[in-house]
Every structure is written in structure tokens, then in C-alpha cells.
JSON list of C-alpha atoms and ligand atoms in Angstrom, two decimals:
[
{"chain": "G", "resi": 1, "resn": "MET", "atom": "CA", "xyz": [8.26, -13.30, 7.50]},
{"chain": "G", "resi": 2, "resn": "ARG", "atom": "CA", "xyz": [8.68, -10.58, 4.87]},
{"chain": "G", "resi": 3, "resn": "ARG", "atom": "CA", "xyz": [8.33, -7.19, 6.49]},
{"chain": "G", "resi": 4, "resn": "LYS", "atom": "CA", "xyz": [8.06, -4.28, 4.07]},
{"chain": "G", "resi": 5, "resn": "LYS", "atom": "CA", "xyz": [10.74, -1.67, 4.73]},
{"chain": "G", "resi": 6, "resn": "TYR", "atom": "CA", "xyz": [9.54, 1.53, 6.34]},
{"chain": "G", "resi": 7, "resn": "ILE", "atom": "CA", "xyz": [11.53, 4.79, 6.12]},
{"chain": "G", "resi": 8, "resn": "ILE", "atom": "CA", "xyz": [10.33, 7.66, 8.29]},
{"chain": "G", "resi": 9, "resn": "GLY", "atom": "CA", "xyz": [11.67, 11.21, 8.38]},
{"chain": "G", "resi": 10, "resn": "ASN", "atom": "CA", "xyz": [11.47, 13.02, 11.72]},
{"chain": "G", "resi": 11, "resn": "TRP", "atom": "CA", "xyz": [11.83, 16.73, 11.12]},
{"chain": "G", "resi": 12, "resn": "LYS", "atom": "CA", "xyz": [11.97, 17.52, 14.85]},
{"chain": "G", "resi": 13, "resn": "MET", "atom": "CA", "xyz": [11.76, 21.31, 15.43]},
{"chain": "G", "resi": 14, "resn": "ASN", "atom": "CA", "xyz": [12.55, 22.21, 11.83]},
{"chain": "G", "resi": 15, "resn": "GLY", "atom": "CA", "xyz": [10.42, 23.36, 8.93]},
{"chain": "G", "resi": 16, "resn": "LEU", "atom": "CA", "xyz": [8.33, 26.31, 7.83]},
{"chain": "G", "resi": 17, "resn": "ALA", "atom": "CA", "xyz": [5.69, 26.46, 5.10]},
{"chain": "G", "resi": 18, "resn": "GLN", "atom": "CA", "xyz": [8.38, 27.03, 2.48]},
{"chain": "G", "resi": 19, "resn": "ASP", "atom": "CA", "xyz": [9.76, 23.57, 3.27]},
{"chain": "G", "resi": 20, "resn": "LEU", "atom": "CA", "xyz": [6.56, 21.79, 2.26]},
{"chain": "G", "resi": 21, "resn": "GLN", "atom": "CA", "xyz": [7.93, 21.55, -1.27]},
{"chain": "G", "resi": 22, "resn": "GLN", "atom": "CA", "xyz": [10.46, 19.02, 0.05]},
{"chain": "G", "resi": 23, "resn": "ILE", "atom": "CA", "xyz": [7.61, 16.75, 1.11]},
{"chain": "G", "resi": 24, "resn": "GLY", "atom": "CA", "xyz": [6.07, 17.28, -2.33]},
{"chain": "G", "resi": 25, "resn": "GLU", "atom": "CA", "xyz": [9.20, 15.93, -4.02]},
{"chain": "G", "resi": 26, "resn": "ILE", "atom": "CA", "xyz": [9.34, 12.94, -1.68]},
{"chain": "G", "resi": 27, "resn": "ASN", "atom": "CA", "xyz": [5.63, 12.33, -2.29]},
{"chain": "G", "resi": 28, "resn": "THR", "atom": "CA", "xyz": [6.24, 12.19, -6.04]},
{"chain": "G", "resi": 29, "resn": "PHE", "atom": "CA", "xyz": [8.86, 9.48, -5.51]},
{"chain": "G", "resi": 30, "resn": "CYS", "atom": "CA", "xyz": [6.46, 7.51, -3.29]},
{"chain": "G", "resi": 31, "resn": "GLY", "atom": "CA", "xyz": [3.75, 7.70, -5.95]},
{"chain": "G", "resi": 32, "resn": "ARG", "atom": "CA", "xyz": [6.07, 5.84, -8.32]},
{"chain": "G", "resi": 33, "resn": "ASN", "atom": "CA", "xyz": [7.41, 3.25, -5.85]},
{"chain": "G", "resi": 34, "resn": "ASP", "atom": "CA", "xyz": [5.32, 0.97, -3.73]},
{"chain": "G", "resi": 35, "resn": "SER", "atom": "CA", "xyz": [8.20, -1.29, -2.71]},
{"chain": "G", "resi": 36, "resn": "VAL", "atom": "CA", "xyz": [8.89, 0.84, 0.38]},
{"chain": "G", "resi": 37, "resn": "ASP", "atom": "CA", "xyz": [6.62, 2.52, 2.93]},
{"chain": "G", "resi": 38, "resn": "SER", "atom": "CA", "xyz": [7.55, 6.10, 3.67]},
{"chain": "G", "resi": 39, "resn": "ALA", "atom": "CA", "xyz": [6.40, 8.81, 6.03]},
{"chain": "G", "resi": 40, "resn": "ILE", "atom": "CA", "xyz": [7.39, 12.27, 7.20]},
{"chain": "G", "resi": 41, "resn": "CYS", "atom": "CA", "xyz": [6.74, 13.74, 10.64]},
{"chain": "G", "resi": 42, "resn": "PRO", "atom": "CA", "xyz": [6.88, 17.50, 10.15]},
{"chain": "G", "resi": 43, "resn": "PRO", "atom": "CA", "xyz": [6.25, 19.90, 13.02]},
{"chain": "G", "resi": 44, "resn": "VAL", "atom": "CA", "xyz": [2.55, 20.05, 13.98]},
{"chain": "G", "resi": 45, "resn": "THR", "atom": "CA", "xyz": [2.15, 23.40, 12.22]},
{"chain": "G", "resi": 46, "resn": "LEU", "atom": "CA", "xyz": [2.79, 21.71, 8.86]},
{"chain": "G", "resi": 47, "resn": "ILE", "atom": "CA", "xyz": [0.79, 18.49, 9.30]},
{"chain": "G", "resi": 48, "resn": "SER", "atom": "CA", "xyz": [-2.41, 19.70, 7.74]},
{"chain": "G", "resi": 49, "resn": "GLY", "atom": "CA", "xyz": [-0.69, 21.50, 4.85]},
{"chain": "G", "resi": 50, "resn": "ALA", "atom": "CA", "xyz": [1.44, 18.43, 4.16]},
{"chain": "G", "resi": 51, "resn": "ALA", "atom": "CA", "xyz": [-1.38, 15.90, 4.42]},
{"chain": "G", "resi": 52, "resn": "GLN", "atom": "CA", "xyz": [-3.79, 17.82, 2.19]},
{"chain": "G", "resi": 53, "resn": "VAL", "atom": "CA", "xyz": [-1.59, 17.81, -0.89]},
{"chain": "G", "resi": 54, "resn": "ASN", "atom": "CA", "xyz": [0.62, 14.74, -0.43]},
{"chain": "G", "resi": 55, "resn": "THR", "atom": "CA", "xyz": [-1.48, 11.62, -0.68]},
{"chain": "G", "resi": 56, "resn": "ASP", "atom": "CA", "xyz": [1.25, 9.10, -1.57]},
{"chain": "G", "resi": 57, "resn": "ILE", "atom": "CA", "xyz": [3.29, 9.61, 1.58]},
{"chain": "G", "resi": 58, "resn": "THR", "atom": "CA", "xyz": [2.03, 9.11, 5.10]},
{"chain": "G", "resi": 59, "resn": "ILE", "atom": "CA", "xyz": [2.18, 12.11, 7.40]},
{"chain": "G", "resi": 60, "resn": "GLY", "atom": "CA", "xyz": [2.79, 11.59, 11.12]},
{"chain": "G", "resi": 61, "resn": "ALA", "atom": "CA", "xyz": [3.24, 13.59, 14.31]},
{"chain": "G", "resi": 62, "resn": "GLN", "atom": "CA", "xyz": [6.26, 13.64, 16.60]},
{"chain": "G", "resi": 63, "resn": "ASP", "atom": "CA", "xyz": [4.41, 13.42, 19.92]},
{"chain": "G", "resi": 64, "resn": "VAL", "atom": "CA", "xyz": [0.91, 13.14, 21.37]},
{"chain": "G", "resi": 65, "resn": "HIS", "atom": "CA", "xyz": [-0.68, 13.68, 24.78]},
{"chain": "G", "resi": 66, "resn": "HIS", "atom": "CA", "xyz": [-1.90, 10.54, 26.54]},
{"chain": "G", "resi": 67, "resn": "ASN", "atom": "CA", "xyz": [-5.29, 12.05, 27.47]},
{"chain": "G", "resi": 68, "resn": "GLU", "atom": "CA", "xyz": [-8.21, 12.50, 25.09]},
{"chain": "G", "resi": 69, "resn": "ALA", "atom": "CA", "xyz": [-8.91, 16.10, 26.13]},
{"chain": "G", "resi": 70, "resn": "GLY", "atom": "CA", "xyz": [-8.72, 18.43, 29.09]},
{"chain": "G", "resi": 71, "resn": "ALA", "atom": "CA", "xyz": [-6.73, 21.11, 30.87]},
{"chain": "G", "resi": 72, "resn": "HIS", "atom": "CA", "xyz": [-3.30, 20.49, 29.34]},
{"chain": "G", "resi": 73, "resn": "THR", "atom": "CA", "xyz": [-2.14, 23.82, 27.97]},
{"chain": "G", "resi": 74, "resn": "GLY", "atom": "CA", "xyz": [-0.12, 23.55, 24.80]},
{"chain": "G", "resi": 75, "resn": "CYS", "atom": "CA", "xyz": [-0.70, 19.81, 24.32]},
{"chain": "G", "resi": 76, "resn": "LEU", "atom": "CA", "xyz": [-2.38, 17.96, 21.46]},
{"chain": "G", "resi": 77, "resn": "SER", "atom": "CA", "xyz": [-4.60, 14.87, 21.59]},
{"chain": "G", "resi": 78, "resn": "ALA", "atom": "CA", "xyz": [-4.53, 11.98, 19.17]},
{"chain": "G", "resi": 79, "resn": "ALA", "atom": "CA", "xyz": [-7.92, 13.02, 17.76]},
{"chain": "G", "resi": 80, "resn": "MET", "atom": "CA", "xyz": [-6.58, 16.52, 17.03]},
{"chain": "G", "resi": 81, "resn": "LEU", "atom": "CA", "xyz": [-3.55, 15.16, 15.22]},
{"chain": "G", "resi": 82, "resn": "LYS", "atom": "CA", "xyz": [-5.72, 12.73, 13.30]},
{"chain": "G", "resi": 83, "resn": "GLU", "atom": "CA", "xyz": [-8.07, 15.49, 12.24]},
{"chain": "G", "resi": 84, "resn": "ALA", "atom": "CA", "xyz": [-5.09, 17.54, 11.04]},
{"chain": "G", "resi": 85, "resn": "GLY", "atom": "CA", "xyz": [-4.05, 14.65, 8.81]},
{"chain": "G", "resi": 86, "resn": "ALA", "atom": "CA", "xyz": [-1.57, 12.60, 10.88]},
{"chain": "G", "resi": 87, "resn": "ARG", "atom": "CA", "xyz": [-2.00, 8.84, 10.63]},
{"chain": "G", "resi": 88, "resn": "PHE", "atom": "CA", "xyz": [0.43, 8.01, 13.42]},
{"chain": "G", "resi": 89, "resn": "SER", "atom": "CA", "xyz": [2.74, 9.60, 15.96]},
{"chain": "G", "resi": 90, "resn": "ILE", "atom": "CA", "xyz": [6.21, 8.92, 17.26]},
{"chain": "G", "resi": 91, "resn": "VAL", "atom": "CA", "xyz": [6.19, 8.28, 21.01]},
{"chain": "G", "resi": 92, "resn": "GLY", "atom": "CA", "xyz": [9.07, 8.01, 23.48]},
{"chain": "G", "resi": 93, "resn": "HIS", "atom": "CA", "xyz": [11.72, 9.71, 21.35]},
{"chain": "G", "resi": 94, "resn": "SER", "atom": "CA", "xyz": [14.88, 9.99, 23.45]},
{"chain": "G", "resi": 95, "resn": "GLU", "atom": "CA", "xyz": [14.83, 13.78, 23.09]},
{"chain": "G", "resi": 96, "resn": "ARG", "atom": "CA", "xyz": [11.44, 13.83, 24.83]},
{"chain": "G", "resi": 97, "resn": "ARG", "atom": "CA", "xyz": [12.46, 11.23, 27.38]},
{"chain": "G", "resi": 98, "resn": "ALA", "atom": "CA", "xyz": [15.45, 13.47, 28.23]},
{"chain": "G", "resi": 99, "resn": "ASP", "atom": "CA", "xyz": [14.00, 16.98, 27.79]},
{"chain": "G", "resi": 100, "resn": "GLN", "atom": "CA", "xyz": [10.49, 16.34, 29.11]},
{"chain": "G", "resi": 101, "resn": "GLY", "atom": "CA", "xyz": [11.29, 13.52, 31.52]},
{"chain": "G", "resi": 102, "resn": "GLU", "atom": "CA", "xyz": [8.91, 11.10, 29.81]},
{"chain": "G", "resi": 103, "resn": "THR", "atom": "CA", "xyz": [8.78, 7.73, 31.56]},
{"chain": "G", "resi": 104, "resn": "ASP", "atom": "CA", "xyz": [8.21, 4.29, 30.07]},
{"chain": "G", "resi": 105, "resn": "ALA", "atom": "CA", "xyz": [4.71, 4.21, 31.59]},
{"chain": "G", "resi": 106, "resn": "LEU", "atom": "CA", "xyz": [3.83, 7.56, 30.01]},
{"chain": "G", "resi": 107, "resn": "VAL", "atom": "CA", "xyz": [5.15, 6.39, 26.65]},
{"chain": "G", "resi": 108, "resn": "ALA", "atom": "CA", "xyz": [2.96, 3.26, 26.89]},
{"chain": "G", "resi": 109, "resn": "ALA", "atom": "CA", "xyz": [-0.05, 5.47, 27.71]},
{"chain": "G", "resi": 110, "resn": "LYS", "atom": "CA", "xyz": [0.66, 7.68, 24.69]},
{"chain": "G", "resi": 111, "resn": "ALA", "atom": "CA", "xyz": [0.83, 4.64, 22.41]},
{"chain": "G", "resi": 112, "resn": "LYS", "atom": "CA", "xyz": [-2.45, 3.39, 23.84]},
{"chain": "G", "resi": 113, "resn": "ALA", "atom": "CA", "xyz": [-4.07, 6.78, 23.23]},
{"chain": "G", "resi": 114, "resn": "LEU", "atom": "CA", "xyz": [-3.08, 6.54, 19.57]},
{"chain": "G", "resi": 115, "resn": "LYS", "atom": "CA", "xyz": [-4.60, 3.06, 19.26]},
{"chain": "G", "resi": 116, "resn": "THR", "atom": "CA", "xyz": [-7.82, 4.29, 20.86]},
{"chain": "G", "resi": 117, "resn": "ALA", "atom": "CA", "xyz": [-8.02, 7.09, 18.28]},
{"chain": "G", "resi": 118, "resn": "GLY", "atom": "CA", "xyz": [-7.46, 4.63, 15.43]},
{"chain": "G", "resi": 119, "resn": "MET", "atom": "CA", "xyz": [-3.90, 5.76, 14.78]},
{"chain": "G", "resi": 120, "resn": "ASN", "atom": "CA", "xyz": [-0.55, 4.00, 14.61]},
{"chain": "G", "resi": 121, "resn": "ALA", "atom": "CA", "xyz": [2.48, 4.44, 16.88]},
{"chain": "G", "resi": 122, "resn": "ILE", "atom": "CA", "xyz": [6.24, 4.47, 16.37]},
{"chain": "G", "resi": 123, "resn": "LEU", "atom": "CA", "xyz": [7.71, 3.59, 19.76]},
{"chain": "G", "resi": 124, "resn": "CYS", "atom": "CA", "xyz": [11.32, 4.70, 20.28]},
{"chain": "G", "resi": 125, "resn": "VAL", "atom": "CA", "xyz": [13.89, 3.10, 22.56]},
{"chain": "G", "resi": 126, "resn": "GLY", "atom": "CA", "xyz": [17.65, 3.47, 22.88]},
{"chain": "G", "resi": 127, "resn": "GLU", "atom": "CA", "xyz": [20.59, 3.56, 25.24]},
{"chain": "G", "resi": 128, "resn": "THR", "atom": "CA", "xyz": [22.99, 6.35, 26.20]},
{"chain": "G", "resi": 129, "resn": "LEU", "atom": "CA", "xyz": [26.72, 6.09, 25.52]},
{"chain": "G", "resi": 130, "resn": "GLU", "atom": "CA", "xyz": [27.30, 5.49, 29.23]},
{"chain": "G", "resi": 131, "resn": "THR", "atom": "CA", "xyz": [25.04, 2.44, 29.15]},
{"chain": "G", "resi": 132, "resn": "ARG", "atom": "CA", "xyz": [26.64, 1.18, 25.92]},
{"chain": "G", "resi": 133, "resn": "ASP", "atom": "CA", "xyz": [30.14, 1.60, 27.34]},
{"chain": "G", "resi": 134, "resn": "ALA", "atom": "CA", "xyz": [29.14, -0.20, 30.51]},
{"chain": "G", "resi": 135, "resn": "GLY", "atom": "CA", "xyz": [28.16, -3.19, 28.35]},
{"chain": "G", "resi": 136, "resn": "ASN", "atom": "CA", "xyz": [24.49, -3.01, 29.35]},
{"chain": "G", "resi": 137, "resn": "ALA", "atom": "CA", "xyz": [22.93, -1.78, 26.12]},
{"chain": "G", "resi": 138, "resn": "ILE", "atom": "CA", "xyz": [20.94, -4.89, 25.22]},
{"chain": "G", "resi": 139, "resn": "ASP", "atom": "CA", "xyz": [19.58, -5.45, 28.73]},
{"chain": "G", "resi": 140, "resn": "PHE", "atom": "CA", "xyz": [18.69, -1.78, 29.11]},
{"chain": "G", "resi": 141, "resn": "VAL", "atom": "CA", "xyz": [16.95, -1.35, 25.75]},
{"chain": "G", "resi": 142, "resn": "THR", "atom": "CA", "xyz": [15.08, -4.65, 26.02]},
{"chain": "G", "resi": 143, "resn": "ALA", "atom": "CA", "xyz": [13.75, -3.66, 29.44]},
{"chain": "G", "resi": 144, "resn": "GLN", "atom": "CA", "xyz": [12.88, -0.17, 28.18]},
{"chain": "G", "resi": 145, "resn": "LEU", "atom": "CA", "xyz": [10.93, -1.67, 25.27]},
{"chain": "G", "resi": 146, "resn": "LEU", "atom": "CA", "xyz": [8.98, -4.09, 27.44]},
{"chain": "G", "resi": 147, "resn": "ALA", "atom": "CA", "xyz": [8.12, -1.33, 29.92]},
{"chain": "G", "resi": 148, "resn": "SER", "atom": "CA", "xyz": [7.06, 1.10, 27.16]},
{"chain": "G", "resi": 149, "resn": "LEU", "atom": "CA", "xyz": [4.98, -1.39, 25.18]},
{"chain": "G", "resi": 150, "resn": "PRO", "atom": "CA", "xyz": [1.26, -1.06, 25.86]},
{"chain": "G", "resi": 151, "resn": "GLU", "atom": "CA", "xyz": [-0.68, -4.25, 26.62]},
{"chain": "G", "resi": 152, "resn": "GLU", "atom": "CA", "xyz": [-2.61, -4.09, 23.37]},
{"chain": "G", "resi": 153, "resn": "ALA", "atom": "CA", "xyz": [0.55, -3.83, 21.21]},
{"chain": "G", "resi": 154, "resn": "SER", "atom": "CA", "xyz": [0.23, -5.48, 17.81]},
{"chain": "G", "resi": 155, "resn": "SER", "atom": "CA", "xyz": [2.06, -5.22, 14.51]},
{"chain": "G", "resi": 156, "resn": "LYS", "atom": "CA", "xyz": [-1.13, -3.85, 12.94]},
{"chain": "G", "resi": 157, "resn": "TRP", "atom": "CA", "xyz": [-0.60, -0.47, 14.56]},
{"chain": "G", "resi": 158, "resn": "LEU", "atom": "CA", "xyz": [2.74, -0.38, 16.36]},
{"chain": "G", "resi": 159, "resn": "THR", "atom": "CA", "xyz": [6.31, -0.14, 15.04]},
{"chain": "G", "resi": 160, "resn": "VAL", "atom": "CA", "xyz": [9.44, -0.10, 17.19]},
{"chain": "G", "resi": 161, "resn": "ALA", "atom": "CA", "xyz": [12.39, 2.22, 16.50]},
{"chain": "G", "resi": 162, "resn": "TYR", "atom": "CA", "xyz": [15.78, 1.51, 18.06]},
{"chain": "G", "resi": 163, "resn": "GLU", "atom": "CA", "xyz": [17.74, 4.76, 18.27]},
{"chain": "G", "resi": 164, "resn": "PRO", "atom": "CA", "xyz": [20.97, 4.75, 20.29]},
{"chain": "G", "resi": 165, "resn": "VAL", "atom": "CA", "xyz": [21.04, 8.20, 21.91]},
{"chain": "G", "resi": 166, "resn": "TRP", "atom": "CA", "xyz": [24.75, 8.61, 21.14]},
{"chain": "G", "resi": 167, "resn": "ALA", "atom": "CA", "xyz": [24.16, 8.01, 17.42]},
{"chain": "G", "resi": 168, "resn": "ILE", "atom": "CA", "xyz": [21.50, 10.70, 17.04]},
{"chain": "G", "resi": 169, "resn": "GLY", "atom": "CA", "xyz": [22.76, 13.73, 15.15]},
{"chain": "G", "resi": 170, "resn": "THR", "atom": "CA", "xyz": [26.39, 12.80, 15.80]},
{"chain": "G", "resi": 171, "resn": "GLY", "atom": "CA", "xyz": [27.43, 11.09, 12.57]},
{"chain": "G", "resi": 172, "resn": "ARG", "atom": "CA", "xyz": [28.34, 8.04, 14.66]},
{"chain": "G", "resi": 173, "resn": "VAL", "atom": "CA", "xyz": [26.66, 4.75, 13.80]},
{"chain": "G", "resi": 174, "resn": "PRO", "atom": "CA", "xyz": [27.08, 1.51, 15.79]},
{"chain": "G", "resi": 175, "resn": "GLN", "atom": "CA", "xyz": [28.97, -1.38, 14.24]},
{"chain": "G", "resi": 176, "resn": "SER", "atom": "CA", "xyz": [26.63, -3.34, 11.98]},
{"chain": "G", "resi": 177, "resn": "ALA", "atom": "CA", "xyz": [27.02, -6.39, 14.21]},
{"chain": "G", "resi": 178, "resn": "ASP", "atom": "CA", "xyz": [25.89, -4.33, 17.22]},
{"chain": "G", "resi": 179, "resn": "ILE", "atom": "CA", "xyz": [22.80, -3.12, 15.38]},
{"chain": "G", "resi": 180, "resn": "ALA", "atom": "CA", "xyz": [21.97, -6.68, 14.32]},
{"chain": "G", "resi": 181, "resn": "ASP", "atom": "CA", "xyz": [22.50, -8.00, 17.86]},
{"chain": "G", "resi": 182, "resn": "MET", "atom": "CA", "xyz": [20.21, -5.34, 19.32]},
{"chain": "G", "resi": 183, "resn": "HIS", "atom": "CA", "xyz": [17.48, -5.91, 16.75]},
{"chain": "G", "resi": 184, "resn": "ALA", "atom": "CA", "xyz": [17.65, -9.68, 17.30]},
{"chain": "G", "resi": 185, "resn": "ALA", "atom": "CA", "xyz": [17.27, -9.14, 21.04]},
{"chain": "G", "resi": 186, "resn": "LEU", "atom": "CA", "xyz": [14.31, -6.80, 20.52]},
{"chain": "G", "resi": 187, "resn": "ARG", "atom": "CA", "xyz": [12.71, -9.31, 18.14]},
{"chain": "G", "resi": 188, "resn": "ALA", "atom": "CA", "xyz": [13.06, -12.04, 20.77]},
{"chain": "G", "resi": 189, "resn": "ALA", "atom": "CA", "xyz": [11.60, -9.77, 23.46]},
{"chain": "G", "resi": 190, "resn": "LEU", "atom": "CA", "xyz": [8.64, -8.95, 21.21]},
{"chain": "G", "resi": 191, "resn": "THR", "atom": "CA", "xyz": [7.80, -12.56, 20.36]},
{"chain": "G", "resi": 192, "resn": "ASP", "atom": "CA", "xyz": [8.17, -13.45, 24.02]},
{"chain": "G", "resi": 193, "resn": "ARG", "atom": "CA", "xyz": [5.68, -10.73, 24.95]},
{"chain": "G", "resi": 194, "resn": "ILE", "atom": "CA", "xyz": [3.13, -10.82, 22.13]},
{"chain": "G", "resi": 195, "resn": "GLY", "atom": "CA", "xyz": [3.69, -14.22, 20.55]},
{"chain": "G", "resi": 196, "resn": "SER", "atom": "CA", "xyz": [4.08, -14.91, 16.85]},
{"chain": "G", "resi": 197, "resn": "ASP", "atom": "CA", "xyz": [2.85, -11.43, 15.90]},
{"chain": "G", "resi": 198, "resn": "GLY", "atom": "CA", "xyz": [6.21, -10.21, 17.24]},
{"chain": "G", "resi": 199, "resn": "ASP", "atom": "CA", "xyz": [7.65, -11.59, 14.01]},
{"chain": "G", "resi": 200, "resn": "ASN", "atom": "CA", "xyz": [5.46, -9.25, 11.98]},
{"chain": "G", "resi": 201, "resn": "MET", "atom": "CA", "xyz": [6.31, -6.11, 13.93]},
{"chain": "G", "resi": 202, "resn": "ARG", "atom": "CA", "xyz": [8.72, -3.77, 12.19]},
{"chain": "G", "resi": 203, "resn": "ILE", "atom": "CA", "xyz": [11.83, -2.69, 14.07]},
{"chain": "G", "resi": 204, "resn": "LEU", "atom": "CA", "xyz": [13.47, 0.42, 12.58]},
{"chain": "G", "resi": 205, "resn": "TYR", "atom": "CA", "xyz": [16.98, 1.68, 13.21]},
{"chain": "G", "resi": 206, "resn": "GLY", "atom": "CA", "xyz": [17.58, 5.40, 13.80]},
{"chain": "G", "resi": 207, "resn": "GLY", "atom": "CA", "xyz": [20.72, 7.48, 14.40]},
{"chain": "G", "resi": 208, "resn": "SER", "atom": "CA", "xyz": [22.81, 9.22, 11.71]},
{"chain": "G", "resi": 209, "resn": "VAL", "atom": "CA", "xyz": [21.27, 7.27, 8.82]},
{"chain": "G", "resi": 210, "resn": "ASN", "atom": "CA", "xyz": [22.10, 8.85, 5.47]},
{"chain": "G", "resi": 211, "resn": "GLY", "atom": "CA", "xyz": [22.29, 8.04, 1.78]},
{"chain": "G", "resi": 212, "resn": "GLY", "atom": "CA", "xyz": [25.81, 6.66, 2.23]},
{"chain": "G", "resi": 213, "resn": "ASN", "atom": "CA", "xyz": [25.16, 4.14, 5.00]},
{"chain": "G", "resi": 214, "resn": "ALA", "atom": "CA", "xyz": [21.50, 3.27, 4.41]},
{"chain": "G", "resi": 215, "resn": "SER", "atom": "CA", "xyz": [21.97, 0.23, 2.20]},
{"chain": "G", "resi": 216, "resn": "GLU", "atom": "CA", "xyz": [24.35, -1.48, 4.63]},
{"chain": "G", "resi": 217, "resn": "ILE", "atom": "CA", "xyz": [22.12, -0.80, 7.65]},
{"chain": "G", "resi": 218, "resn": "LEU", "atom": "CA", "xyz": [18.91, -1.71, 5.88]},
{"chain": "G", "resi": 219, "resn": "THR", "atom": "CA", "xyz": [20.12, -5.14, 4.78]},
{"chain": "G", "resi": 220, "resn": "LEU", "atom": "CA", "xyz": [20.91, -6.25, 8.35]},
{"chain": "G", "resi": 221, "resn": "ASP", "atom": "CA", "xyz": [18.70, -8.98, 9.79]},
{"chain": "G", "resi": 222, "resn": "ASN", "atom": "CA", "xyz": [15.68, -7.64, 11.64]},
{"chain": "G", "resi": 223, "resn": "VAL", "atom": "CA", "xyz": [16.26, -4.06, 10.47]},
{"chain": "G", "resi": 224, "resn": "ASP", "atom": "CA", "xyz": [12.94, -3.24, 8.84]},
{"chain": "G", "resi": 225, "resn": "GLY", "atom": "CA", "xyz": [13.53, 0.40, 8.03]},
{"chain": "G", "resi": 226, "resn": "ALA", "atom": "CA", "xyz": [14.96, 3.63, 9.36]},
{"chain": "G", "resi": 227, "resn": "LEU", "atom": "CA", "xyz": [13.91, 6.63, 11.42]},
{"chain": "G", "resi": 228, "resn": "VAL", "atom": "CA", "xyz": [15.85, 9.53, 9.95]},
{"chain": "G", "resi": 229, "resn": "GLY", "atom": "CA", "xyz": [16.41, 12.99, 11.40]},
{"chain": "G", "resi": 230, "resn": "GLY", "atom": "CA", "xyz": [18.85, 15.37, 9.71]},
{"chain": "G", "resi": 231, "resn": "ALA", "atom": "CA", "xyz": [18.92, 13.55, 6.37]},
{"chain": "G", "resi": 232, "resn": "SER", "atom": "CA", "xyz": [15.12, 13.76, 6.05]},
{"chain": "G", "resi": 233, "resn": "LEU", "atom": "CA", "xyz": [14.92, 17.55, 5.92]},
{"chain": "G", "resi": 234, "resn": "THR", "atom": "CA", "xyz": [15.49, 17.85, 2.19]},
{"chain": "G", "resi": 235, "resn": "ALA", "atom": "CA", "xyz": [14.39, 15.62, -0.67]},
{"chain": "G", "resi": 236, "resn": "ASP", "atom": "CA", "xyz": [17.92, 15.44, -2.09]},
{"chain": "G", "resi": 237, "resn": "LYS", "atom": "CA", "xyz": [19.19, 13.85, 1.14]},
{"chain": "G", "resi": 238, "resn": "PHE", "atom": "CA", "xyz": [16.13, 11.70, 1.89]},
{"chain": "G", "resi": 239, "resn": "LEU", "atom": "CA", "xyz": [15.47, 10.22, -1.54]},
{"chain": "G", "resi": 240, "resn": "PRO", "atom": "CA", "xyz": [18.80, 8.31, -1.70]},
{"chain": "G", "resi": 241, "resn": "ILE", "atom": "CA", "xyz": [17.75, 6.54, 1.52]},
{"chain": "G", "resi": 242, "resn": "LEU", "atom": "CA", "xyz": [14.44, 5.53, -0.06]},
{"chain": "G", "resi": 243, "resn": "GLU", "atom": "CA", "xyz": [16.27, 4.52, -3.24]},
{"chain": "G", "resi": 244, "resn": "ALA", "atom": "CA", "xyz": [18.53, 2.25, -1.18]},
{"chain": "G", "resi": 245, "resn": "VAL", "atom": "CA", "xyz": [15.54, -0.01, -0.58]},
{"chain": "G", "resi": 246, "resn": "ALA", "atom": "CA", "xyz": [13.10, 0.76, -3.38]},
{"chain": "P", "resi": 301, "resn": "LIG", "atom": "P1", "xyz": [19.57, 11.85, 12.98]},
{"chain": "P", "resi": 301, "resn": "LIG", "atom": "O1", "xyz": [19.21, 11.04, 11.75]},
{"chain": "P", "resi": 301, "resn": "LIG", "atom": "O2", "xyz": [19.69, 13.31, 12.73]},
{"chain": "P", "resi": 301, "resn": "LIG", "atom": "O3", "xyz": [20.72, 11.24, 13.70]},
{"chain": "P", "resi": 301, "resn": "LIG", "atom": "O4", "xyz": [18.29, 11.72, 13.98]},
{"chain": "P", "resi": 301, "resn": "LIG", "atom": "C1", "xyz": [17.77, 10.48, 14.27]},
{"chain": "P", "resi": 301, "resn": "LIG", "atom": "C2", "xyz": [16.52, 10.67, 15.03]},
{"chain": "P", "resi": 301, "resn": "LIG", "atom": "O5", "xyz": [16.53, 11.05, 16.18]},
{"chain": "P", "resi": 301, "resn": "LIG", "atom": "C3", "xyz": [15.25, 10.40, 14.33]},
{"chain": "P", "resi": 301, "resn": "LIG", "atom": "O6", "xyz": [14.18, 10.35, 15.21]}
]
């Protein structure tokens, strides 16, 4: 199964209007290269500005509420994000699991809410250093994925992102063999759960990906792209990652 590589930038809580020009430069690259799928998840305040002018790159959100509407001060529904121009949202990022106490069940509900609104989901999983050091990383992440995966999961609208918590923003990347082992285990868990479509589902790696390490990581078996934080904030850092696969 040939899965097209998918490189997504997660800007987290970074970016003001002046930074939209970075997305413009990345968009220009995407207009000239269709060998890689690319997306940026700016903060919500920039989604509409980014989506209106950049039609060659997909714009996504970083989080979504699991309900369609209601008394949830400060939250945003899938329909709102879609109307602003987002085509998908990240769900279950480890920063939200840690900071907002998001559970696997909530993450599954958020993914389902995206599907209901006709949007796609990027579902994040990953272990802490403690779990890795205890030798339980594969068991933990596999269980986390299966518990966070909504029943209606399909490769048509859902992508998985494996992001070891200890690799995020630290400059530390797992050994290539460890990434490959994890992705193989997640692939097996997916096909076990959803059948042959599990082979079509993209599994991204995230955690300190940059222009220097992208080509090694992105050629590993079952690594179908990258979810990039720090190195996605400027075009000069992000484009070398796209070039590594384009
Ligand atoms: P860094 O690329 O900054 O390590 O962040 C990864 C990440 O959390 C993307 O969602």
C-alpha cells in the first residue's frame, strides 16, 4: 500500500497576523509540489486569514470540542472551525491530555464530532519517558490508540500521529529502530481493529522533527509523515522537511 506522505505543522500557542506570510511561503511550495500532502494548524485566530488566501495548503485546527453547540464558554465546535476554514483538527495532543486532563474517551468523542461535521482528524498518542524507561512504551501507546479511536474510524478521515512526550520540543528523537517498532505495532493494532483499511491509514511521527533528521525518519517503514512543532513556525525551517519527501 502506497500511502502519500503527510507533513503537518502544529503552531501550538504561537503566531500573530504578521506570521501569516510564513504560511504564504509554504503555500507557494505546495502549489508546485503535489508529491506530498501538507497542512498547518495555526492558532484559531489565524485560521480564517490563513485559509482565505492559501488554497494549496490545508489549514487545520489544534483542538475541537466534542459537542455540537451549547454552554461551553471559550470552546469551539467542529462546525465553527469548519466555517472558519479548517478542514481537520488535531485531537488528543499530549499537551492537552496533560494540561487539560483529556481522557481517551474524550479524545474519541472529539474525533467523532469532526467526522459528523465532515472534517478529518489527526489523533495523537505517545508515551512519557517514565513509561519508555519502564519498557512499556509499545503496550501503553497501543492501548492508548485503541481506546482513543472512535468506532467509525477509517483512513478516509482519520490519521494517527505517534508523538513520544519526551521527544516533543526537547531535541531528543527516539532511535530509528524504536520509531519503526512503534509504528509497526500501531499498524498491527489498526488492522486488527478496522481490518484491511488499517493498511491505508497514515501514521505520522512527531517529536523534534527538523530539516536535518526528516529524511531518515520519513523513510522508516510505516512512517507516513510528520507532525512538526517548533520547526513549522517559519518557512525556512519547515520547507526543508517538505523537501525531504517531495
Ligand atoms: P516539536 O516538533 O516542537 O518537538 O513538537 C512536536 C509536536 O508536539 C507537534 O504536535
